[in-house]
CSV table of C-alpha atoms in Angstrom, one decimal:
chain,number,residue,atom,x,y,z
A,18,GLU,CA,48.2,80.5,38.2
A,19,ASP,CA,50.9,82.3,36.4
A,20,ASP,CA,49.3,84.9,34.1
A,21,GLY,CA,53.0,85.8,32.2
A,22,PHE,CA,53.8,84.1,29.3
A,23,ARG,CA,56.1,80.9,29.3
A,24,THR,CA,58.5,80.2,26.3
A,25,THR,CA,61.2,77.1,25.7
A,26,MET,CA,63.3,76.6,23.2
A,27,LEU,CA,62.6,73.9,20.4
A,28,PRO,CA,64.7,73.5,17.8
A,29,PRO,CA,63.6,73.3,14.3
A,30,ALA,CA,64.1,69.7,12.1
A,31,ASP,CA,67.5,69.9,10.4
A,32,GLY,CA,67.6,71.7,7.1
A,33,ILE,CA,64.5,73.7,7.7
A,34,ALA,CA,64.8,76.9,6.0
A,35,ALA,CA,63.1,79.9,4.7
A,36,VAL,CA,62.7,81.9,1.8
A,37,VAL,CA,61.4,85.6,1.9
A,38,ALA,CA,60.0,87.7,-1.2
A,39,ILE,CA,59.9,91.6,0.3
A,40,PRO,CA,58.0,94.2,-2.0
A,41,SER,CA,59.3,96.8,-3.0
A,42,SER,CA,56.7,98.9,-1.7
A,43,PRO,CA,56.1,97.5,2.1
A,44,ALA,CA,52.6,98.0,3.5
A,45,SER,CA,52.7,99.9,6.4
A,46,THR,CA,52.9,98.0,9.8
A,47,ALA,CA,50.5,100.6,11.8
A,48,LYS,CA,47.8,100.8,8.9
A,49,ALA,CA,48.1,96.7,8.7
A,50,ARG,CA,47.3,96.6,12.2
A,51,THR,CA,44.1,99.0,12.5
A,52,LEU,CA,42.8,95.8,9.6
A,53,LEU,CA,42.7,93.2,11.8
A,54,PRO,CA,38.7,92.5,13.1
A,55,LYS,CA,37.9,93.2,17.1
A,56,GLU,CA,36.2,90.0,17.0
A,57,VAL,CA,36.6,86.9,15.1
A,58,SER,CA,34.2,83.7,14.9
A,59,LEU,CA,35.2,80.9,17.5
A,60,SER,CA,35.7,78.4,14.0
A,61,ASP,CA,38.1,80.8,12.7
A,62,ALA,CA,39.8,81.0,16.3
A,63,VAL,CA,40.1,77.5,16.7
A,64,PHE,CA,41.5,76.6,12.9
A,65,ASN,CA,44.4,79.4,13.8
A,66,ILE,CA,44.9,78.0,17.3
A,67,SER,CA,45.0,74.4,15.7
A,68,HIS,CA,47.4,75.5,12.8
A,69,ALA,CA,49.6,77.5,15.3
A,70,ALA,CA,50.3,73.9,17.1
A,71,LEU,CA,50.8,72.3,13.8
A,72,THR,CA,52.8,74.7,12.5
A,73,VAL,CA,55.1,74.4,15.6
A,74,ALA,CA,54.7,70.5,14.8
A,75,ALA,CA,55.7,70.9,11.2
A,76,ILE,CA,59.1,73.1,12.0
A,77,SER,CA,60.4,70.7,14.8
A,78,SER,CA,60.0,67.5,13.1
A,79,ALA,CA,57.3,67.2,10.3
A,80,PRO,CA,58.4,69.6,7.5
A,81,GLU,CA,55.8,67.8,5.0
A,82,LEU,CA,53.1,69.6,7.4
A,83,LEU,CA,54.4,73.1,6.9
A,84,PRO,CA,51.9,74.0,3.5
A,85,SER,CA,48.8,72.7,5.8
A,86,ALA,CA,50.2,74.4,8.8
A,87,LEU,CA,50.9,78.0,7.6
A,88,ASN,CA,47.3,78.2,6.7
A,89,ASP,CA,45.6,81.3,8.4
A,90,ARG,CA,41.9,82.6,8.7
A,91,LEU,CA,42.4,85.8,11.3
A,92,HIS,CA,45.1,88.1,9.8
A,93,GLU,CA,45.0,87.1,6.2
A,94,THR,CA,41.8,87.9,4.7
A,95,ALA,CA,41.7,91.5,6.6
A,96,ARG,CA,44.7,92.4,4.8
A,97,ARG,CA,44.0,90.9,2.2
A,98,ARG,CA,42.7,94.4,0.1
A,99,ALA,CA,46.0,96.3,1.5
A,100,MET,CA,48.4,94.2,0.1
A,101,PRO,CA,47.2,92.7,-3.0
A,102,HIS,CA,50.5,91.6,-4.5
A,103,SER,CA,51.6,89.7,-1.5
A,104,TYR,CA,48.6,87.7,-1.4
A,105,ARG,CA,48.6,87.1,-5.0
A,106,LEU,CA,52.2,85.7,-4.5
A,107,VAL,CA,51.3,83.9,-1.4
A,108,THR,CA,48.0,82.3,-3.8
A,109,ALA,CA,50.2,81.1,-6.1
A,110,LEU,CA,53.1,79.5,-4.4
A,111,ARG,CA,50.4,77.6,-2.2
A,112,GLU,CA,49.0,76.5,-5.6
A,113,ASN,CA,52.2,75.2,-6.4
A,114,GLY,CA,52.6,73.4,-3.2
A,115,LEU,CA,54.6,75.7,-1.1
A,116,ALA,CA,54.3,76.5,2.8
A,117,ALA,CA,53.6,80.2,2.4
A,118,ALA,CA,52.4,83.1,4.5
A,119,ILE,CA,52.5,86.7,4.9
A,120,SER,CA,55.0,87.3,7.5
A,121,GLY,CA,54.2,89.2,10.8
A,122,ALA,CA,52.0,92.1,10.2
A,123,GLY,CA,53.2,92.2,6.3
A,124,SER,CA,53.8,92.7,3.4
A,125,THR,CA,56.8,90.2,3.2
A,126,VAL,CA,56.0,86.6,2.0
A,127,LEU,CA,57.7,84.4,4.0
A,128,VAL,CA,58.2,80.7,2.5
A,129,LEU,CA,59.7,78.2,4.5
A,130,HIS,CA,60.8,74.3,3.6
A,131,ASP,CA,62.6,71.5,4.4
A,132,GLY,CA,66.0,72.8,2.7
A,133,THR,CA,66.3,69.7,0.5
A,134,ALA,CA,66.5,71.7,-2.6
A,135,PRO,CA,66.8,75.2,-1.7
A,136,GLN,CA,67.9,76.9,-4.9
A,137,ARG,CA,64.6,74.9,-6.5
A,138,VAL,CA,62.6,76.6,-4.2
A,139,SER,CA,64.1,79.8,-4.3
A,140,ARG,CA,63.6,79.8,-8.2
A,141,SER,CA,59.8,78.9,-7.9
A,142,VAL,CA,59.6,81.7,-6.0
A,143,ARG,CA,61.4,84.1,-8.2
A,144,ALA,CA,59.5,82.8,-10.6
A,145,LEU,CA,56.3,83.6,-8.9
A,146,ALA,CA,56.9,86.9,-7.8
A,147,SER,CA,57.1,90.0,-10.0
A,148,ASP,CA,59.9,92.3,-10.3
A,149,ASP,CA,58.5,94.3,-7.6
A,150,PHE,CA,59.8,91.8,-4.8
A,151,VAL,CA,63.6,91.1,-3.6
A,152,VAL,CA,64.1,87.4,-3.3
A,153,ARG,CA,66.2,85.9,-0.2
A,154,HIS,CA,67.2,82.5,0.7
A,155,LEU,CA,67.7,82.7,4.8
A,156,ALA,CA,69.1,79.7,7.3
A,157,VAL,CA,67.3,79.8,10.1
A,158,ASP,CA,68.8,81.5,13.2
A,159,CYS,CA,68.3,79.2,16.5
A,160,GLU,CA,69.9,81.9,18.8
A,161,GLY,CA,68.2,84.9,17.9
A,162,VAL,CA,69.4,88.5,19.6
A,163,THR,CA,72.0,88.1,22.2
A,164,GLN,CA,73.3,90.4,24.8
A,165,ARG,CA,77.3,90.5,25.6
């Protein structure tokens, strides 16, 4: 049995795009990592594993599942107090039907969408974000970093 990581390329569904809301005062990644619990409940672990799989399916072939897929029970609750502005924005975006999450360790907010109305999504994020955020619309990069 191989204990290493395995990866494969799974292209996103046509049109998948992202909007990010970057706070003017980002949280420290190192500090955010210290806020994670050492142990989690089985139900929260199962929830996150199932939602990770759902996120892959949503991005690759079923974008309509994105709002449900991006829910989290492991890192968002633990880090909420360290990034209150970001979490208020995530909550407001989700209440408006958008697929929102804290990106990585935070505090940038990520919104994924099917690409059919990018300007509408960007306007919605801008309308809900305070002036403390810079909002950018991004294409999904399927190549990543390459070395020549």
